Amino acid sequence: MPKTIILLLFAFLSYFSLVGQTVGLEMKAGVDRIDIPFDYKNDFIIVDLIFNKVLPLKFIFDTGAEYTILNKREITDLFNVSYEKEFKILGADMSTELIAYLARGVKLDLNKLHGSNQDILILAEDYFRIEDYTGVEIHGIIGANFFKRYVIKIDYRRRILSFIKPEIFNKPPEGYSEVSAHFTRSKPYLHVQAEVTADSVAQLNMLVDCGASLAMLIHSNSHPMINLPEHTIEGNLAMGLGGYLKGFLGRTHQLKLNETLQFQNVLTNFQQTNTGQDTSQLNGRNGVIGNLILNRFTVIIDYPRGKVYLKPNKNYNRGFKYDKSGIGLTASGKDLNNFLVYNVIKDSPADIAGVEVGDEIIKINFFGTSLFSLGRLNKILQARDGKRIRLVIKRNGIRKRVSFKLKTLI
């Protein structure tokens, strides 16, 4: 079974109307723009929030989410927040039904942006399990209902998230390129051209999702010109809200965002929607463009006018890397630096060397893994072909040494 490689944070919510919907985050009078620093860890944009004027939390900024979601119910229970309604949420596997509650009157402050009497969704359980698969403590996601009144600028290189009032924004500075887009339910979609294989061209409608730590996901049965690449890895693609996404991992031959912005050999997850399933909540999309493409740009999303602009940064021509060991790791423990193997790709270097599901990684290349983050370990396992990896693993209380050389898997 292939390694679960990413964590998707998009959720398909059942249609519902929040009576008196949240106004979102507001600036003080006389302020037209606020720049907020963010952390970029394991390909997520992470910002610091203050909950109810007291509690500091970490949220993922997510253009692919319509609503703001708290995944730690114990926080609202601690503050005696009441729940007004119960809602069904369709998980990222597009089949599992999850439970969420509507909470009103919540106060959330993001730097100098303030939100009083906000409506947010509270997950009945922590379906995300973000810590396990990213090694980062996350309490929720900020969705479009909090920021859709602004022009949003994401500067991945400087790690700055800008909220700009539309009244002062006419057009972006020189160097930006407009990409054909439309907005549905406060979420941006790009109209792109994809050659999954060299002999098939498809015009696709792709969600701009900075809450997805992937390059691209395509719903493989959503367009007649989508054919799987010849070489793929089959199995669990990713961990998402409520379960695994099953499908294939391969590379798209060419992706064209417009006439000047193009990529080759794009690492792509292929997920098939279930036959007979209600896909209306997908809003006619063919897939998702995530942070491993978006982080090659400075991104401007003009929500009020329905425009998207991209400016390439120095990462634009960087290749799309993937793990070369075959190991899938989770993080646990107080400091999230205890690492367990939860998946091993068949016939991969790690599999041939004897690594098994359930092994705990104690050392890597002679260094104790307690010194590393999950993100750092994953980057080590994406190094050049032929690099030797030496592990000390613990299995059933017994330590064992294994060694293998990295090899391109996809």
CSV table of C-alpha atoms in Angstrom, one decimal:
chain,number,residue,atom,x,y,z
A,1,MET,CA,0.0,0.0,0.0
A,2,PRO,CA,1.6,3.3,-1.0
A,3,LYS,CA,2.5,5.9,1.5
A,4,THR,CA,-0.1,8.5,2.5
A,5,ILE,CA,1.8,11.5,1.3
A,6,ILE,CA,-0.2,14.6,2.1
A,7,LEU,CA,-2.9,16.1,4.3
A,8,LEU,CA,-5.8,17.7,2.5
A,9,LEU,CA,-7.8,20.3,4.5
A,10,PHE,CA,-10.7,20.8,2.2
A,11,ALA,CA,-14.2,19.7,3.3
A,12,PHE,CA,-17.4,19.4,1.3
A,13,LEU,CA,-20.1,20.9,3.5
A,14,SER,CA,-23.7,20.0,3.1
A,15,TYR,CA,-25.7,22.9,1.8
A,16,PHE,CA,-26.9,25.1,4.7
A,17,SER,CA,-27.4,28.7,5.4
A,18,LEU,CA,-26.0,30.4,8.5
A,19,VAL,CA,-28.7,32.8,9.6
A,20,GLY,CA,-27.0,36.2,10.2
A,21,GLN,CA,-23.7,34.9,8.7
A,22,THR,CA,-20.5,36.2,10.2
A,23,VAL,CA,-19.2,39.5,9.0
A,24,GLY,CA,-15.6,38.2,9.2
A,25,LEU,CA,-12.5,39.9,10.3
A,26,GLU,CA,-12.5,43.7,10.4
A,27,MET,CA,-9.9,46.5,10.4
A,28,LYS,CA,-10.0,49.5,12.6
A,29,ALA,CA,-11.4,52.7,11.0
A,30,GLY,CA,-8.8,54.5,8.9
A,31,VAL,CA,-6.7,51.3,8.2
A,32,ASP,CA,-6.7,50.1,4.6
A,33,ARG,CA,-4.2,47.2,4.7
A,34,ILE,CA,-2.7,44.8,7.3
A,35,ASP,CA,0.3,42.6,6.7
A,36,ILE,CA,0.5,39.5,8.9
A,37,PRO,CA,3.5,37.2,9.1
A,38,PHE,CA,2.8,33.5,8.8
A,39,ASP,CA,4.7,30.2,9.4
A,40,TYR,CA,5.0,27.9,6.4
A,41,LYS,CA,5.5,24.4,7.7
A,42,ASN,CA,5.0,21.1,5.9
A,43,ASP,CA,3.4,23.2,3.1
A,44,PHE,CA,0.7,24.8,5.2
A,45,ILE,CA,0.2,28.5,5.8
A,46,ILE,CA,-0.1,28.8,9.6
A,47,VAL,CA,-1.2,31.9,11.5
A,48,ASP,CA,-1.6,32.8,15.1
A,49,LEU,CA,-5.1,33.6,16.4
A,50,ILE,CA,-6.4,34.7,19.8
A,51,PHE,CA,-9.6,32.9,20.8
A,52,ASN,CA,-12.1,34.9,23.0
A,53,LYS,CA,-9.4,37.5,23.8
A,54,VAL,CA,-7.4,35.0,25.9
A,55,LEU,CA,-6.2,31.7,24.3
A,56,PRO,CA,-3.5,31.7,21.6
A,57,LEU,CA,-4.2,29.2,18.8
A,58,LYS,CA,-2.7,28.1,15.5
A,59,PHE,CA,-5.0,28.0,12.4
A,60,ILE,CA,-4.3,27.1,8.8
A,61,PHE,CA,-5.3,29.8,6.3
A,62,ASP,CA,-7.4,28.0,3.7
A,63,THR,CA,-8.8,29.4,0.4
A,64,GLY,CA,-10.3,26.0,-0.3
A,65,ALA,CA,-12.6,26.2,2.7
A,66,GLU,CA,-15.9,28.1,2.7
A,67,TYR,CA,-16.2,28.2,6.5
A,68,THR,CA,-14.0,28.6,9.5
A,69,ILE,CA,-13.6,25.4,11.5
A,70,LEU,CA,-12.3,24.6,14.9
A,71,ASN,CA,-11.2,21.0,15.2
A,72,LYS,CA,-10.5,21.0,18.9
A,73,ARG,CA,-13.9,20.8,20.6
A,74,GLU,CA,-12.4,20.8,24.1
A,75,ILE,CA,-11.5,24.5,23.5
A,76,THR,CA,-15.1,25.6,23.1
A,77,ASP,CA,-16.2,23.3,25.9
A,78,LEU,CA,-13.6,25.0,28.2
A,79,PHE,CA,-15.2,28.4,27.4
A,80,ASN,CA,-18.7,27.0,27.8
A,81,VAL,CA,-19.6,27.9,24.2
A,82,SER,CA,-23.1,26.7,23.3
A,83,TYR,CA,-23.8,24.9,20.1
A,84,GLU,CA,-26.9,26.1,18.2
A,85,LYS,CA,-27.2,23.5,15.4
A,86,GLU,CA,-25.7,20.2,14.2
A,87,PHE,CA,-24.6,19.7,10.6
A,88,LYS,CA,-23.4,16.9,8.5
A,89,ILE,CA,-20.1,17.3,6.8
A,90,LEU,CA,-19.0,15.2,3.8
A,91,GLY,CA,-15.4,14.2,4.4
A,92,ALA,CA,-12.5,14.6,1.9
A,93,ASP,CA,-13.0,11.0,0.9
A,94,MET,CA,-16.4,12.2,-0.4
A,95,SER,CA,-18.3,9.4,1.2
A,96,THR,CA,-17.9,9.6,5.0
A,97,GLU,CA,-20.4,11.7,6.9
A,98,LEU,CA,-19.0,13.7,9.9
A,99,ILE,CA,-20.6,15.8,12.5
A,100,ALA,CA,-20.0,19.5,13.2
A,101,TYR,CA,-21.8,22.1,15.4
A,102,LEU,CA,-22.5,25.7,14.8
A,103,ALA,CA,-21.2,28.1,17.5
A,104,ARG,CA,-22.1,31.7,17.6
A,105,GLY,CA,-20.7,34.7,19.4
A,106,VAL,CA,-17.1,33.6,19.2
A,107,LYS,CA,-14.3,36.2,19.3
A,108,LEU,CA,-11.3,35.5,17.0
A,109,ASP,CA,-8.5,38.1,16.6
A,110,LEU,CA,-5.8,37.7,13.9
A,111,ASN,CA,-3.1,40.2,14.6
A,112,LYS,CA,-4.8,43.6,14.0
A,113,LEU,CA,-7.8,42.1,12.4
A,114,HIS,CA,-10.7,41.6,14.9
A,115,GLY,CA,-13.7,39.4,14.8
A,116,SER,CA,-16.5,39.7,17.4
A,117,ASN,CA,-19.6,37.6,17.5
A,118,GLN,CA,-18.4,35.2,14.8
A,119,ASP,CA,-20.0,32.1,13.6
A,120,ILE,CA,-17.7,29.1,13.3
A,121,LEU,CA,-18.1,25.3,12.9
A,122,ILE,CA,-16.9,23.0,15.7
A,123,LEU,CA,-16.0,19.4,14.8
A,124,ALA,CA,-17.5,16.8,17.1
A,125,GLU,CA,-14.2,15.0,17.0
A,126,ASP,CA,-10.7,15.8,15.8
A,127,TYR,CA,-11.2,14.2,12.4
A,128,PHE,CA,-8.2,16.0,11.0
A,129,ARG,CA,-5.5,14.3,13.1
A,130,ILE,CA,-3.2,17.0,11.8
A,131,GLU,CA,-0.5,16.6,14.4
A,132,ASP,CA,0.0,12.9,13.4
A,133,TYR,CA,0.6,13.6,9.7
A,134,THR,CA,2.3,17.0,9.8
A,135,GLY,CA,4.1,17.2,13.1
A,136,VAL,CA,2.6,20.6,13.7
A,137,GLU,CA,0.0,21.5,16.4
A,138,ILE,CA,-3.0,23.0,14.6
A,139,HIS,CA,-6.4,24.0,16.2
A,140,GLY,CA,-8.4,24.7,13.0
A,141,ILE,CA,-8.7,26.4,9.6
A,142,ILE,CA,-9.7,29.9,8.6
A,143,GLY,CA,-12.2,29.8,5.7
A,144,ALA,CA,-13.4,32.3,3.2
A,145,ASN,CA,-16.3,33.6,5.4
A,146,PHE,CA,-13.6,35.4,7.5
A,147,PHE,CA,-11.7,37.1,4.6
A,148,LYS,CA,-13.8,37.2,1.4
A,149,ARG,CA,-14.5,40.9,1.8
A,150,TYR,CA,-10.8,41.7,1.1
A,151,VAL,CA,-8.1,41.4,-1.5
A,152,ILE,CA,-5.7,38.8,-0.2
A,153,LYS,CA,-2.0,38.7,-1.1
A,154,ILE,CA,0.0,35.6,-0.2
A,155,ASP,CA,3.8,36.2,-0.4
A,156,TYR,CA,5.2,32.8,0.1
A,157,ARG,CA,8.9,33.9,-0.1
A,158,ARG,CA,8.5,36.7,2.6
A,159,ARG,CA,6.0,34.7,4.6
A,160,ILE,CA,3.5,37.7,4.6
A,161,LEU,CA,-0.2,37.4,4.3
A,162,SER,CA,-1.8,40.8,3.4
A,163,PHE,CA,-5.5,41.8,3.8
A,164,ILE,CA,-6.2,44.8,1.6
A,165,LYS,CA,-9.4,46.8,1.3
A,166,PRO,CA,-10.8,46.6,-2.2
A,167,GLU,CA,-11.3,50.4,-2.3
A,168,ILE,CA,-7.5,51.0,-2.5
A,169,PHE,CA,-6.7,48.1,-4.9
A,170,ASN,CA,-7.0,48.8,-8.6
A,171,LYS,CA,-4.6,46.4,-10.2
A,172,PRO,CA,-1.5,44.6,-9.1
A,173,PRO,CA,2.0,46.0,-9.7
A,174,GLU,CA,4.1,45.0,-12.7
A,175,GLY,CA,5.1,41.4,-13.0
A,176,TYR,CA,1.8,39.9,-12.1
A,177,SER,CA,-0.2,37.8,-14.6
A,178,GLU,CA,-3.9,37.4,-14.5
A,179,VAL,CA,-5.2,33.9,-14.6
A,180,SER,CA,-8.7,33.0,-15.9
A,181,ALA,CA,-10.8,32.4,-12.9
A,182,HIS,CA,-14.3,32.4,-11.4
A,183,PHE,CA,-15.6,32.3,-7.8
A,184,THR,CA,-18.3,30.0,-6.5
A,185,ARG,CA,-19.5,30.0,-2.9
A,186,SER,CA,-16.6,32.4,-2.0
A,187,LYS,CA,-14.0,30.0,-3.4
A,188,PRO,CA,-11.6,30.8,-6.4
A,189,TYR,CA,-11.4,28.4,-9.3
A,190,LEU,CA,-8.8,28.6,-12.1
A,191,HIS,CA,-9.5,27.6,-15.7
A,192,VAL,CA,-6.4,25.7,-16.8
A,193,GLN,CA,-5.2,23.4,-19.5
A,194,ALA,CA,-3.7,20.0,-18.6
A,195,GLU,CA,-2.0,17.3,-20.6
A,196,VAL,CA,-2.0,14.5,-18.2
A,197,THR,CA,-0.5,12.4,-21.0
A,198,ALA,CA,1.2,13.8,-24.0
A,199,ASP,CA,-1.7,12.9,-26.3
A,200,SER,CA,-4.7,14.3,-24.3
A,201,VAL,CA,-5.5,17.9,-23.6
A,202,ALA,CA,-8.3,18.8,-21.1
A,203,GLN,CA,-9.6,22.2,-20.1
A,204,LEU,CA,-10.1,21.9,-16.3
A,205,ASN,CA,-11.8,23.9,-13.6
A,206,MET,CA,-9.5,23.7,-10.5
A,207,LEU,CA,-10.0,25.0,-7.0
A,208,VAL,CA,-7.3,27.3,-5.6
A,209,ASP,CA,-6.7,25.6,-2.3
A,210,CYS,CA,-3.9,26.9,0.0
A,211,GLY,CA,-5.1,24.5,2.6
A,212,ALA,CA,-3.8,21.5,0.6
A,213,SER,CA,-0.2,20.4,0.9
A,214,LEU,CA,0.0,19.0,-2.6
A,215,ALA,CA,0.8,20.2,-6.1
A,216,MET,CA,-2.4,19.1,-7.8
A,217,LEU,CA,-5.3,16.7,-7.4
A,218,ILE,CA,-7.5,15.7,-10.4
A,219,HIS,CA,-10.8,13.9,-10.2
A,220,SER,CA,-9.9,11.3,-12.8
A,221,ASN,CA,-13.5,10.6,-14.0
A,222,SER,CA,-14.6,14.2,-14.2
A,223,HIS,CA,-13.5,14.8,-17.8
A,224,PRO,CA,-13.3,12.5,-20.8
A,225,MET,CA,-9.8,13.6,-21.8
A,226,ILE,CA,-8.3,12.7,-18.4
A,227,ASN,CA,-6.3,9.5,-18.8
A,228,LEU,CA,-3.9,8.1,-16.1
A,229,PRO,CA,-0.2,8.4,-16.7
A,230,GLU,CA,1.5,5.1,-17.6
A,231,HIS,CA,3.5,5.1,-14.4
A,232,THR,CA,1.5,5.5,-11.2
A,233,ILE,CA,1.5,4.4,-7.5
A,234,GLU,CA,-1.9,3.0,-6.3
A,235,GLY,CA,-3.3,3.2,-2.9
A,236,ASN,CA,-4.1,5.8,-0.2
A,237,LEU,CA,-3.3,9.2,-1.7
A,238,ALA,CA,-3.6,11.3,1.4
A,239,MET,CA,-5.1,11.9,4.8
A,240,GLY,CA,-8.0,14.2,4.6
A,241,LEU,CA,-10.9,15.4,6.8
A,242,GLY,CA,-12.5,12.1,7.9
A,243,GLY,CA,-10.4,9.5,6.2
A,244,TYR,CA,-8.0,8.5,3.4
A,245,LEU,CA,-8.3,9.5,-0.2
A,246,LYS,CA,-7.8,6.5,-2.4
A,247,GLY,CA,-6.5,6.7,-5.9
A,248,PHE,CA,-3.3,7.0,-7.8
A,249,LEU,CA,-0.2,9.2,-7.7
A,250,GLY,CA,1.5,10.1,-11.0
A,251,ARG,CA,2.8,13.0,-13.0
A,252,THR,CA,0.9,15.3,-15.4
A,253,HIS,CA,2.9,15.9,-18.6
A,254,GLN,CA,2.1,19.6,-18.8
A,255,LEU,CA,0.0,22.1,-16.9
A,256,LYS,CA,-0.8,25.5,-18.4
A,257,LEU,CA,-2.2,28.2,-16.0
A,258,ASN,CA,-2.1,30.7,-18.9
A,259,GLU,CA,0.0,31.3,-22.0
A,260,THR,CA,3.1,32.2,-20.0
A,261,LEU,CA,2.8,30.2,-16.8
A,262,GLN,CA,3.4,26.5,-17.5
A,263,PHE,CA,4.8,23.5,-15.6
A,264,GLN,CA,6.1,20.1,-16.7
A,265,ASN,CA,5.9,16.7,-15.0
A,266,VAL,CA,3.6,17.9,-12.2
A,267,LEU,CA,3.2,15.5,-9.3
A,268,THR,CA,-0.5,14.7,-9.4
A,269,ASN,CA,-3.0,12.8,-7.2
A,270,PHE,CA,-5.8,11.2,-9.1
A,271,GLN,CA,-9.0,10.5,-7.2
A,272,GLN,CA,-12.1,9.0,-8.7
A,273,THR,CA,-15.5,10.2,-7.5
A,274,ASN,CA,-18.0,7.5,-6.7
A,275,THR,CA,-20.5,6.5,-9.4
A,276,GLY,CA,-23.9,7.8,-8.5
A,277,GLN,CA,-22.6,10.1,-5.8
A,278,ASP,CA,-24.0,13.6,-5.5
A,279,THR,CA,-21.1,15.7,-6.7
A,280,SER,CA,-23.0,19.0,-6.7
A,281,GLN,CA,-20.9,20.2,-3.8
A,282,LEU,CA,-17.8,20.0,-6.0
A,283,ASN,CA,-19.2,23.0,-7.9
A,284,GLY,CA,-18.3,21.5,-11.2
A,285,ARG,CA,-14.6,21.3,-10.4
A,286,ASN,CA,-12.2,18.9,-11.9
A,287,GLY,CA,-9.7,19.0,-9.0
A,288,VAL,CA,-7.5,21.1,-6.8
A,289,ILE,CA,-4.3,23.2,-7.1
A,290,GLY,CA,-2.5,23.3,-3.8
A,291,ASN,CA,0.5,24.9,-2.2
A,292,LEU,CA,3.2,23.0,-4.0
A,293,ILE,CA,2.2,24.9,-7.1
A,294,LEU,CA,1.0,28.1,-5.4
A,295,ASN,CA,4.2,28.6,-3.4
A,296,ARG,CA,6.1,29.2,-6.7
A,297,PHE,CA,4.2,32.6,-6.9
A,298,THR,CA,3.2,35.6,-5.0
A,299,VAL,CA,-0.6,35.2,-5.2
A,300,ILE,CA,-3.2,37.9,-5.2
A,301,ILE,CA,-6.9,36.9,-4.9
A,302,ASP,CA,-9.3,39.8,-5.4
A,303,TYR,CA,-12.5,38.3,-3.8
A,304,PRO,CA,-14.8,41.3,-4.4
A,305,ARG,CA,-13.9,41.5,-8.1
A,306,GLY,CA,-13.4,37.8,-8.8
A,307,LYS,CA,-9.8,38.1,-10.0
A,308,VAL,CA,-6.7,36.0,-9.5
A,309,TYR,CA,-3.1,37.2,-10.2
A,310,LEU,CA,0.2,35.3,-10.0
A,311,LYS,CA,3.8,36.6,-10.0
A,312,PRO,CA,6.5,33.9,-10.2
A,313,ASN,CA,9.1,33.8,-7.5
A,314,LYS,CA,12.6,32.2,-7.5
A,315,ASN,CA,11.0,28.8,-6.8
A,316,TYR,CA,9.0,28.9,-10.1
A,317,ASN,CA,11.3,26.5,-12.0
A,318,ARG,CA,11.9,24.1,-9.1
A,319,GLY,CA,11.1,20.4,-9.8
A,320,PHE,CA,8.2,18.6,-8.1
A,321,LYS,CA,9.9,16.3,-5.5
A,322,TYR,CA,8.5,13.1,-3.9
A,323,ASP,CA,9.7,10.7,-1.2
A,324,LYS,CA,12.3,8.3,-2.5
A,325,SER,CA,12.4,5.8,0.5
A,326,GLY,CA,8.8,4.4,0.4
A,327,ILE,CA,8.3,5.2,4.1
A,328,GLY,CA,5.2,7.0,5.5
A,329,LEU,CA,5.7,8.5,9.0
A,330,THR,CA,3.5,9.9,11.7
A,331,ALA,CA,4.6,12.1,14.6
A,332,SER,CA,3.5,11.7,18.2
A,333,GLY,CA,4.7,12.5,21.7
A,334,LYS,CA,4.8,15.8,23.7
A,335,ASP,CA,7.1,17.5,21.2
A,336,LEU,CA,5.8,15.6,18.1
A,337,ASN,CA,9.2,14.1,17.6
A,338,ASN,CA,8.5,10.4,18.1
A,339,PHE,CA,8.2,8.9,14.6
A,340,LEU,CA,6.3,5.8,13.6
A,341,VAL,CA,6.1,4.0,10.3
A,342,TYR,CA,2.5,3.8,9.2
A,343,ASN,CA,3.0,2.8,5.6
A,344,VAL,CA,5.7,1.2,3.4
A,345,ILE,CA,5.4,1.1,-0.4
A,346,LYS,CA,5.9,-2.4,-1.8
A,347,ASP,CA,9.2,-3.0,-3.5
A,348,SER,CA,10.5,0.5,-2.4
A,349,PRO,CA,14.0,0.8,-1.0
A,350,ALA,CA,12.7,0.8,2.6
A,351,ASP,CA,10.5,-2.3,1.9
A,352,ILE,CA,13.4,-4.2,0.4
A,353,ALA,CA,15.6,-3.3,3.4
A,354,GLY,CA,13.0,-4.7,5.8
A,355,VAL,CA,11.3,-1.7,7.3
A,356,GLU,CA,7.8,-2.6,8.5
A,357,VAL,CA,4.6,-0.8,9.5
A,358,GLY,CA,4.7,-0.1,13.2
A,359,ASP,CA,8.5,0.4,13.4
A,360,GLU,CA,9.7,3.4,15.4
A,361,ILE,CA,12.5,5.4,13.9
A,362,ILE,CA,15.1,6.0,16.6
A,363,LYS,CA,18.0,7.4,14.5
A,364,ILE,CA,18.6,8.5,10.9
A,365,ASN,CA,22.2,8.8,9.5
A,366,PHE,CA,23.6,8.4,13.1
A,367,PHE,CA,21.5,11.3,14.6
A,368,GLY,CA,18.7,10.8,17.0
A,369,THR,CA,15.4,11.6,15.4
A,370,SER,CA,14.3,13.6,18.5
A,371,LEU,CA,16.4,16.3,17.0
A,372,PHE,CA,14.3,16.5,13.9
A,373,SER,CA,10.8,17.6,12.9
A,374,LEU,CA,8.6,15.5,10.7
A,375,GLY,CA,9.0,18.0,7.8
A,376,ARG,CA,12.8,17.7,8.1
A,377,LEU,CA,12.8,13.9,8.0
A,378,ASN,CA,10.6,13.9,5.0
A,379,LYS,CA,13.0,16.3,3.2
A,380,ILE,CA,15.9,14.0,4.0
A,381,LEU,CA,13.9,11.1,2.3
A,382,GLN,CA,13.5,13.3,-0.8
A,383,ALA,CA,17.2,13.7,-1.4
A,384,ARG,CA,19.2,12.7,-4.5
A,385,ASP,CA,19.0,9.2,-6.0
A,386,GLY,CA,21.7,6.9,-4.6
A,387,LYS,CA,22.0,8.7,-1.2
A,388,ARG,CA,22.4,6.1,1.5
A,389,ILE,CA,20.0,6.3,4.4
A,390,ARG,CA,20.9,4.5,7.7
A,391,LEU,CA,18.2,3.9,10.2
A,392,VAL,CA,18.0,2.6,13.7
A,393,ILE,CA,14.5,1.3,14.2
A,394,LYS,CA,12.7,-0.2,17.3
A,395,ARG,CA,10.3,-3.1,16.7
A,396,ASN,CA,8.7,-4.9,19.6
A,397,GLY,CA,11.2,-3.3,22.0
A,398,ILE,CA,14.2,-4.5,20.0
A,399,ARG,CA,16.5,-2.2,18.1
A,400,LYS,CA,17.6,-3.0,14.6
A,401,ARG,CA,19.8,-1.3,12.0
A,402,VAL,CA,18.7,-1.0,8.4
A,403,SER,CA,20.3,0.7,5.4
A,404,PHE,CA,19.1,1.5,1.9
A,405,LYS,CA,19.7,3.9,-1.0
A,406,LEU,CA,17.1,6.4,-2.1
A,407,LYS,CA,15.5,5.8,-5.5
A,408,THR,CA,13.0,7.8,-7.6
A,409,LEU,CA,9.6,6.1,-7.2
A,410,ILE,CA,7.4,8.3,-9.4
